[in-house]
Amino acid sequence: MSLFGLACTFFYIGLFTIGGGVVAITLMQQTIVAQGLISQEQFYNMVAISESTPGPIGANMATYIGYNLYGIPGGIIATLAEVLPSIIIILLIAKILQKFKENQFVKGSLAFLRPVTTGLILVPAVQIFVFTLLNVPEAWSDFGLASTWAGLFDWIKLAAYAVFAFLLFKFKLHPIFLLILGAIFGIIFC
């Protein structure tokens, strides 16, 4: 397969990945492994590595497979080809939405989607907060509320949260530095 063939393959994968990264993995397996470009074992190793790296799994897989086949140019081309359909579709939707932004149905849909989206973002944020800063399983296991208030919070993590929030809002410290500090804190104290 040439670099152009690689780009066409990943453009196809990106175009028909409707439903998230798992669909992309399935399409990649059906096209890349079926064509004999990589083995089934290599593919599963790539899935494991792509899931453990930050970013969308489809783009991570495209980068890894492209790099594995053609080095850095392959990784870049495969990644761009995989995300290009999404970019094109979003630009088309944005263009169409501008035409119909005064339509009452569009206004109503967007007005409804804003709180739904906020809720979808808020739920995992609250879950992360609860499971990270509270000792919920330990504190509530005996259902003795009076005896659990002292053990309800993980005070070290709560203090770190307060310090990091202070650094972020007061000194406008860049989030990357907070992530590095958080990783160091986690290694030392947790």
Short mmCIF file of C-alpha atoms in Angstrom, two decimals:
data_model
loop_
_atom_site.label_atom_id
_atom_site.label_comp_id
_atom_site.label_asym_id
_atom_site.label_seq_id
_atom_site.Cartn_x
_atom_site.Cartn_y
_atom_site.Cartn_z
CA MET A 1 0.00 0.00 0.00
CA SER A 2 1.32 3.43 -0.95
CA LEU A 3 1.08 6.55 1.20
CA PHE A 4 -1.82 7.65 -0.99
CA GLY A 5 -3.53 4.31 -0.37
CA LEU A 6 -2.91 4.74 3.35
CA ALA A 7 -4.48 8.21 3.24
CA CYS A 8 -7.52 6.89 1.33
CA THR A 9 -7.94 4.02 3.78
CA PHE A 10 -7.86 6.29 6.83
CA PHE A 11 -10.10 8.86 5.14
CA TYR A 12 -12.63 6.04 4.65
CA ILE A 13 -12.25 5.01 8.29
CA GLY A 14 -12.71 8.59 9.50
CA LEU A 15 -15.71 9.12 7.23
CA PHE A 16 -17.59 6.06 8.49
CA THR A 17 -16.61 6.20 12.16
CA ILE A 18 -20.00 7.05 13.56
CA GLY A 19 -20.28 6.14 17.21
CA GLY A 20 -16.83 6.74 18.60
CA GLY A 21 -13.42 5.16 18.80
CA VAL A 22 -14.62 1.57 19.13
CA VAL A 23 -16.12 1.81 15.65
CA ALA A 24 -12.82 3.22 14.36
CA ILE A 25 -10.96 0.27 15.89
CA THR A 26 -13.32 -2.18 14.22
CA LEU A 27 -12.99 -0.49 10.83
CA MET A 28 -9.20 -0.35 11.18
CA GLN A 29 -9.06 -4.02 12.03
CA GLN A 30 -11.26 -4.92 9.08
CA THR A 31 -9.20 -2.87 6.64
CA ILE A 32 -5.61 -2.82 7.88
CA VAL A 33 -5.35 -6.35 9.31
CA ALA A 34 -7.48 -7.87 6.54
CA GLN A 35 -5.12 -6.38 3.95
CA GLY A 36 -2.21 -8.03 5.75
CA LEU A 37 -0.39 -4.78 6.48
CA ILE A 38 0.01 -5.67 10.16
CA SER A 39 -0.64 -8.84 12.12
CA GLN A 40 -3.52 -9.38 14.51
CA GLU A 41 -1.07 -9.37 17.45
CA GLN A 42 0.48 -6.08 16.33
CA PHE A 43 -2.99 -4.60 16.00
CA TYR A 44 -3.99 -5.57 19.53
CA ASN A 45 -0.72 -4.17 20.89
CA MET A 46 -1.46 -0.92 19.07
CA VAL A 47 -4.96 -0.80 20.57
CA ALA A 48 -3.53 -1.21 24.09
CA ILE A 49 -0.96 1.53 23.56
CA SER A 50 -3.47 3.87 21.87
CA GLU A 51 -5.93 3.49 24.74
CA SER A 52 -3.25 4.38 27.27
CA THR A 53 -2.14 7.57 25.51
CA PRO A 54 -4.06 10.85 25.73
CA GLY A 55 -6.34 11.84 22.91
CA PRO A 56 -9.00 10.22 20.77
CA ILE A 57 -8.32 6.56 20.22
CA GLY A 58 -9.09 6.73 16.50
CA ALA A 59 -6.46 9.41 15.91
CA ASN A 60 -3.98 7.61 18.18
CA MET A 61 -4.47 4.37 16.27
CA ALA A 62 -4.11 6.13 12.91
CA THR A 63 -0.90 7.77 14.05
CA TYR A 64 0.52 4.54 15.40
CA ILE A 65 -0.40 2.41 12.38
CA GLY A 66 0.82 5.05 9.92
CA TYR A 67 4.08 5.44 11.83
CA ASN A 68 4.53 1.67 12.03
CA LEU A 69 4.08 1.33 8.26
CA TYR A 70 5.81 4.45 6.88
CA GLY A 71 7.55 6.25 9.72
CA ILE A 72 6.84 9.88 10.58
CA PRO A 73 5.30 10.78 7.18
CA GLY A 74 2.95 7.81 7.46
CA GLY A 75 1.91 8.79 10.96
CA ILE A 76 1.16 12.35 9.92
CA ILE A 77 -0.71 11.38 6.76
CA ALA A 78 -2.77 8.66 8.45
CA THR A 79 -3.75 10.99 11.29
CA LEU A 80 -4.71 13.87 9.00
CA ALA A 81 -6.68 11.54 6.72
CA GLU A 82 -8.53 10.04 9.69
CA VAL A 83 -9.61 13.39 11.17
CA LEU A 84 -10.21 15.23 7.88
CA PRO A 85 -13.78 13.91 7.34
CA SER A 86 -14.80 15.13 10.80
CA ILE A 87 -13.33 18.57 10.11
CA ILE A 88 -15.13 18.80 6.77
CA ILE A 89 -18.46 17.72 8.30
CA ILE A 90 -18.15 20.21 11.17
CA LEU A 91 -17.35 23.04 8.74
CA LEU A 92 -20.38 22.14 6.61
CA ILE A 93 -22.63 22.01 9.66
CA ALA A 94 -21.29 25.38 10.82
CA LYS A 95 -21.96 26.87 7.38
CA ILE A 96 -25.51 25.47 7.27
CA LEU A 97 -26.17 26.49 10.86
CA GLN A 98 -25.26 30.10 10.04
CA LYS A 99 -27.98 30.10 7.38
CA PHE A 100 -30.63 28.77 9.71
CA LYS A 101 -29.59 30.35 13.01
CA GLU A 102 -32.73 32.50 13.09
CA ASN A 103 -35.03 29.50 12.48
CA GLN A 104 -37.20 28.84 15.55
CA PHE A 105 -36.60 25.07 15.42
CA VAL A 106 -32.83 25.55 15.33
CA LYS A 107 -32.99 28.10 18.16
CA GLY A 108 -35.15 25.76 20.23
CA SER A 109 -32.84 22.80 19.59
CA LEU A 110 -29.75 24.76 20.58
CA ALA A 111 -31.48 26.20 23.65
CA PHE A 112 -32.32 22.65 24.73
CA LEU A 113 -28.84 21.26 23.93
CA ARG A 114 -26.94 23.79 26.06
CA PRO A 115 -28.20 22.57 29.45
CA VAL A 116 -28.03 18.94 28.34
CA THR A 117 -24.40 19.37 27.30
CA THR A 118 -23.62 21.16 30.55
CA GLY A 119 -25.14 18.27 32.48
CA LEU A 120 -23.17 15.72 30.46
CA ILE A 121 -19.98 17.55 31.36
CA LEU A 122 -20.98 18.15 34.98
CA VAL A 123 -21.85 14.54 35.86
CA PRO A 124 -18.35 13.11 35.25
CA ALA A 125 -16.80 16.15 36.94
CA VAL A 126 -18.87 15.53 40.07
CA GLN A 127 -18.13 11.80 39.95
CA ILE A 128 -14.41 12.45 39.72
CA PHE A 129 -14.63 14.92 42.60
CA VAL A 130 -16.57 12.46 44.78
CA PHE A 131 -14.41 9.44 44.07
CA THR A 132 -11.15 11.36 44.34
CA LEU A 133 -11.64 13.62 47.33
CA LEU A 134 -14.14 11.65 49.39
CA ASN A 135 -13.60 8.31 51.09
CA VAL A 136 -17.13 7.25 50.21
CA PRO A 137 -16.72 3.45 50.45
CA GLU A 138 -14.75 3.60 53.68
CA ALA A 139 -16.76 6.38 55.29
CA TRP A 140 -20.21 5.00 54.62
CA SER A 141 -19.52 1.29 54.94
CA ASP A 142 -20.79 1.06 58.52
CA PHE A 143 -23.58 3.66 58.00
CA GLY A 144 -22.48 5.44 61.18
CA LEU A 145 -22.70 9.09 60.15
CA ALA A 146 -21.41 10.59 63.40
CA SER A 147 -18.24 8.53 63.38
CA THR A 148 -17.50 9.06 59.70
CA TRP A 149 -17.26 12.84 59.33
CA ALA A 150 -13.56 12.83 60.20
CA GLY A 151 -12.88 10.07 57.69
CA LEU A 152 -15.25 11.30 55.00
CA PHE A 153 -12.69 13.45 53.19
CA ASP A 154 -9.27 12.46 51.97
CA TRP A 155 -7.76 15.55 53.59
CA ILE A 156 -4.42 15.39 51.76
CA LYS A 157 -6.11 15.31 48.36
CA LEU A 158 -8.61 17.96 49.41
CA ALA A 159 -5.76 20.24 50.51
CA ALA A 160 -3.96 19.63 47.21
CA TYR A 161 -7.16 20.46 45.34
CA ALA A 162 -7.47 23.73 47.24
CA VAL A 163 -3.82 24.64 46.58
CA PHE A 164 -4.06 23.82 42.88
CA ALA A 165 -7.34 25.75 42.52
CA PHE A 166 -5.70 28.72 44.27
CA LEU A 167 -2.65 28.54 41.95
CA LEU A 168 -4.89 28.31 38.90
CA PHE A 169 -7.25 31.16 39.74
CA LYS A 170 -4.98 33.52 41.69
CA PHE A 171 -1.72 33.22 39.72
CA LYS A 172 -3.18 32.01 36.40
CA LEU A 173 -0.70 29.14 36.43
CA HIS A 174 -0.83 27.19 33.18
CA PRO A 175 -2.74 23.89 33.45
CA ILE A 176 0.25 21.92 32.13
CA PHE A 177 2.27 22.99 35.16
CA LEU A 178 -0.62 22.00 37.42
CA LEU A 179 -0.72 18.57 35.78
CA ILE A 180 3.00 18.13 36.34
CA LEU A 181 2.68 19.28 39.96
CA GLY A 182 -0.29 16.95 40.42
CA ALA A 183 1.67 14.00 39.07
CA ILE A 184 4.55 14.76 41.40
CA PHE A 185 2.14 15.15 44.31
CA GLY A 186 0.52 11.83 43.46
CA ILE A 187 3.85 10.04 43.31
CA ILE A 188 4.96 11.46 46.65
CA PHE A 189 1.75 11.37 48.73
CA CYS A 190 -0.58 8.76 47.26
#
